[in-house]
Tab-separated table of C-alpha atoms in Angstrom:
chain	number	residue	atom	x	y	z
A	613	MET	CA	69.109	81.691	105.737
A	614	ALA	CA	71.846	79.740	103.938
A	615	ALA	CA	70.138	80.327	100.586
A	616	ARG	CA	70.109	84.093	101.162
A	617	ARG	CA	73.738	84.073	102.181
A	618	ALA	CA	74.740	82.018	99.126
A	619	SER	CA	72.864	84.334	96.773
A	620	LYS	CA	74.657	87.398	98.189
A	621	THR	CA	78.109	85.845	97.782
A	622	VAL	CA	79.527	87.297	94.581
A	623	LEU	CA	82.598	85.825	92.931
A	624	ARG	CA	84.771	88.617	91.626
A	625	TYR	CA	87.735	88.139	89.354
A	626	PHE	CA	90.697	90.530	89.328
A	627	LEU	CA	93.799	90.843	87.204
A	628	GLY	CA	96.944	91.647	89.160
A	629	THR	CA	100.710	91.427	89.249
A	630	CYS	CA	102.488	89.076	91.630
A	631	VAL	CA	104.988	90.804	93.950
A	632	PRO	CA	107.511	89.256	96.408
A	633	SER	CA	105.882	87.737	99.472
A	634	SER	CA	107.115	86.069	102.639
A	635	LYS	CA	104.015	83.855	103.006
A	636	GLN	CA	104.424	80.125	102.327
A	637	ASN	CA	101.246	79.118	100.452
A	638	ALA	CA	100.129	82.553	99.363
A	639	ALA	CA	101.080	85.072	96.716
A	640	LYS	CA	100.986	88.799	97.306
A	641	VAL	CA	99.180	90.447	94.397
A	642	ARG	CA	99.102	94.119	93.366
A	643	VAL	CA	95.668	94.906	91.916
A	644	PRO	CA	95.438	98.341	90.244
A	645	ARG	CA	92.252	100.375	90.459
A	646	LEU	CA	91.173	103.879	89.481
A	647	GLU	CA	90.232	106.286	92.276
A	648	PHE	CA	88.088	109.293	91.357
A	649	ASP	CA	89.090	112.703	92.750
A	650	ASN	CA	85.995	114.873	93.163
A	651	TYR	CA	87.952	118.105	93.341
A	652	ILE	CA	89.598	117.961	89.920
A	653	HIS	CA	87.263	115.338	88.386
A	654	MET	CA	89.982	112.924	87.333
A	655	TYR	CA	90.795	109.295	87.926
A	656	PHE	CA	94.121	108.328	89.494
A	657	LYS	CA	95.671	104.880	89.634
A	658	GLU	CA	95.959	103.348	93.079
A	659	ASN	CA	97.037	99.849	94.049
A	660	ASN	CA	95.434	97.397	96.433
A	661	PHE	CA	97.578	94.587	97.785
A	662	VAL	CA	95.839	91.283	98.526
A	663	TYR	CA	97.058	87.808	99.417
A	664	ALA	CA	95.894	84.964	97.188
A	665	HIS	CA	95.983	81.278	98.121
A	666	ASP	CA	98.546	79.544	95.870
A	667	PRO	CA	99.412	76.050	97.189
A	668	GLU	CA	100.782	74.836	93.812
A	669	LYS	CA	103.169	77.832	93.560
A	670	LEU	CA	101.817	78.740	90.114
A	671	CYS	CA	102.925	82.364	90.065
A	672	LYS	CA	106.331	83.955	90.376
A	673	THR	CA	107.306	87.575	90.942
A	674	GLY	CA	106.255	89.737	88.000
A	675	ASP	CA	103.640	87.391	86.539
A	676	VAL	CA	100.252	88.810	85.591
A	677	ILE	CA	97.694	86.513	87.213
A	678	LEU	CA	93.932	86.102	87.470
A	679	ILE	CA	92.574	85.843	91.015
A	680	LYS	CA	89.087	85.409	92.428
A	681	THR	CA	87.609	86.224	95.799
A	682	LEU	CA	86.996	83.310	98.119
A	683	PRO	CA	83.501	82.800	99.558
A	684	GLU	CA	85.103	82.706	103.018
A	685	LYS	CA	88.473	83.956	104.207
A	686	LEU	CA	91.100	81.248	104.696
A	687	THR	CA	93.006	83.356	107.204
A	688	ARG	CA	92.900	86.939	108.320
A	689	LEU	CA	95.015	87.966	105.313
A	690	ILE	CA	94.271	85.389	102.583
A	691	THR	CA	91.031	86.457	100.913
A	692	HIS	CA	91.577	85.429	97.275
A	693	GLU	CA	92.641	82.416	95.228
A	694	VAL	CA	94.932	82.173	92.185
A	695	VAL	CA	92.982	80.950	89.151
A	696	GLU	CA	95.677	81.028	86.468
A	697	VAL	CA	98.812	82.746	85.254
A	698	VAL	CA	97.699	84.906	82.332
A	699	TYR	CA	101.082	86.325	81.256
A	700	PRO	CA	104.306	84.967	82.752
A	701	LEU	CA	107.104	87.498	83.114
A	702	GLY	CA	109.689	87.219	80.399
A	703	ASP	CA	108.550	85.792	77.090
A	704	ILE	CA	105.876	88.171	75.842
A	705	VAL	CA	103.132	86.708	73.647
A	706	ASP	CA	100.821	88.847	71.537
A	707	PRO	CA	97.293	88.065	72.793
A	708	VAL	CA	95.703	88.543	69.350
A	709	THR	CA	98.045	86.519	67.120
A	710	GLY	CA	99.642	84.237	69.717
A	711	LYS	CA	103.139	85.002	68.382
A	712	GLU	CA	106.120	85.763	70.604
A	713	VAL	CA	107.201	89.405	70.644
A	714	VAL	CA	110.505	91.221	71.257
A	715	ALA	CA	109.950	94.956	71.896
A	716	SER	CA	107.631	95.923	69.016
A	717	ARG	CA	108.549	93.155	66.551
A	718	TYR	CA	107.590	89.501	66.206
A	719	ARG	CA	110.332	86.949	66.797
A	720	GLU	CA	109.456	85.226	63.513
A	721	ASP	CA	110.210	88.432	61.615
A	722	ILE	CA	113.531	88.859	63.412
A	723	GLU	CA	114.552	85.269	62.636
A	724	GLU	CA	113.505	85.652	58.988
A	725	GLU	CA	115.521	88.862	58.725
A	726	ASN	CA	118.543	87.078	60.225
A	727	MET	CA	118.237	84.316	57.627
A	728	LEU	CA	118.029	86.820	54.767
A	729	TYR	CA	120.880	89.136	55.795
A	730	GLY	CA	122.990	86.750	57.864
A	731	LYS	CA	123.141	86.334	61.594
A	732	GLU	CA	125.703	88.324	63.603
A	733	ASP	CA	127.720	86.752	66.406
A	734	SER	CA	126.273	89.199	68.938
A	735	THR	CA	122.631	88.337	68.080
A	736	PHE	CA	120.750	86.809	70.997
A	737	ASP	CA	119.353	83.332	70.278
A	738	TYR	CA	115.999	82.895	72.043
A	739	SER	CA	115.750	79.182	71.238
A	740	LYS	CA	118.927	78.428	73.250
A	741	ALA	CA	118.030	80.657	76.205
A	742	PRO	CA	117.280	78.830	79.486
A	743	ARG	CA	113.775	78.936	80.918
A	744	ARG	CA	112.920	81.464	83.619
A	745	GLY	CA	113.378	80.296	87.188
A	746	ARG	CA	116.335	78.002	86.483
A	747	LEU	CA	118.539	79.658	89.133
A	748	GLU	CA	115.808	80.298	91.685
A	749	GLY	CA	117.204	79.762	95.169
A	750	ILE	CA	120.811	79.550	93.900
A	751	ARG	CA	121.611	82.936	92.393
A	752	ASP	CA	118.204	84.419	91.698
A	753	PHE	CA	116.400	85.597	94.823
A	754	THR	CA	113.769	87.800	93.166
A	755	HIS	CA	111.010	85.526	94.453
A	756	LYS	CA	111.903	86.437	98.044
A	757	LYS	CA	110.971	89.609	99.812
A	758	SER	CA	114.092	91.715	100.288
A	759	TYR	CA	115.025	94.341	102.837
A	760	LEU	CA	117.850	96.862	103.049
A	761	LYS	CA	120.608	95.940	105.458
A	762	TYR	CA	121.026	98.944	107.749
A	763	TYR	CA	123.423	97.483	110.301
A	764	GLU	CA	126.008	94.704	110.718
A	765	ASN	CA	125.423	92.307	113.591
A	766	PRO	CA	126.862	88.751	113.715
A	767	ASP	CA	124.084	87.657	116.097
A	768	ASP	CA	121.341	88.778	113.670
A	769	PRO	CA	121.952	87.132	110.269
A	770	GLN	CA	119.226	89.071	108.345
A	771	PRO	CA	118.799	86.397	105.635
A	772	ASP	CA	116.743	88.316	103.039
A	773	THR	CA	118.672	91.572	102.979
A	774	VAL	CA	120.413	93.596	100.324
A	775	PRO	CA	123.466	95.560	101.482
A	776	SER	CA	122.885	99.308	101.512
A	777	VAL	CA	125.459	101.510	99.823
């Protein structure tokens, strides 16, 4: 019986984007899929949201990550596990050449052009820029799930809210 069950368990890998989550050891992941519409015979993009077990806190909001299904559910919600961070949000790397990219140009080309023609004072220096996540918990709260603040109540602090205009 156990051999049959083990043979039917299929490990599936998915590529998804990490979104803000209020879970402690889990990341909420948006996994896109194509849904076929029989009436007009076209595919439309739809998103599935799953929770992936992430005890090491590998992924941050906006990262593209690789997840796999767990053989058994950890909890009612956590059904997947984070394998690795494929593309962190921020510094974009060309997957073919391995070079860092800004918009549609390589950073090497931009730096070479700055050396040839002279660097302006307003040019952004990527080598001096701080790493992502430096102000997390101090000024940057993008890793937390946020809500709109609809009312003012001193008894209800509403810690993760954004004031509505």
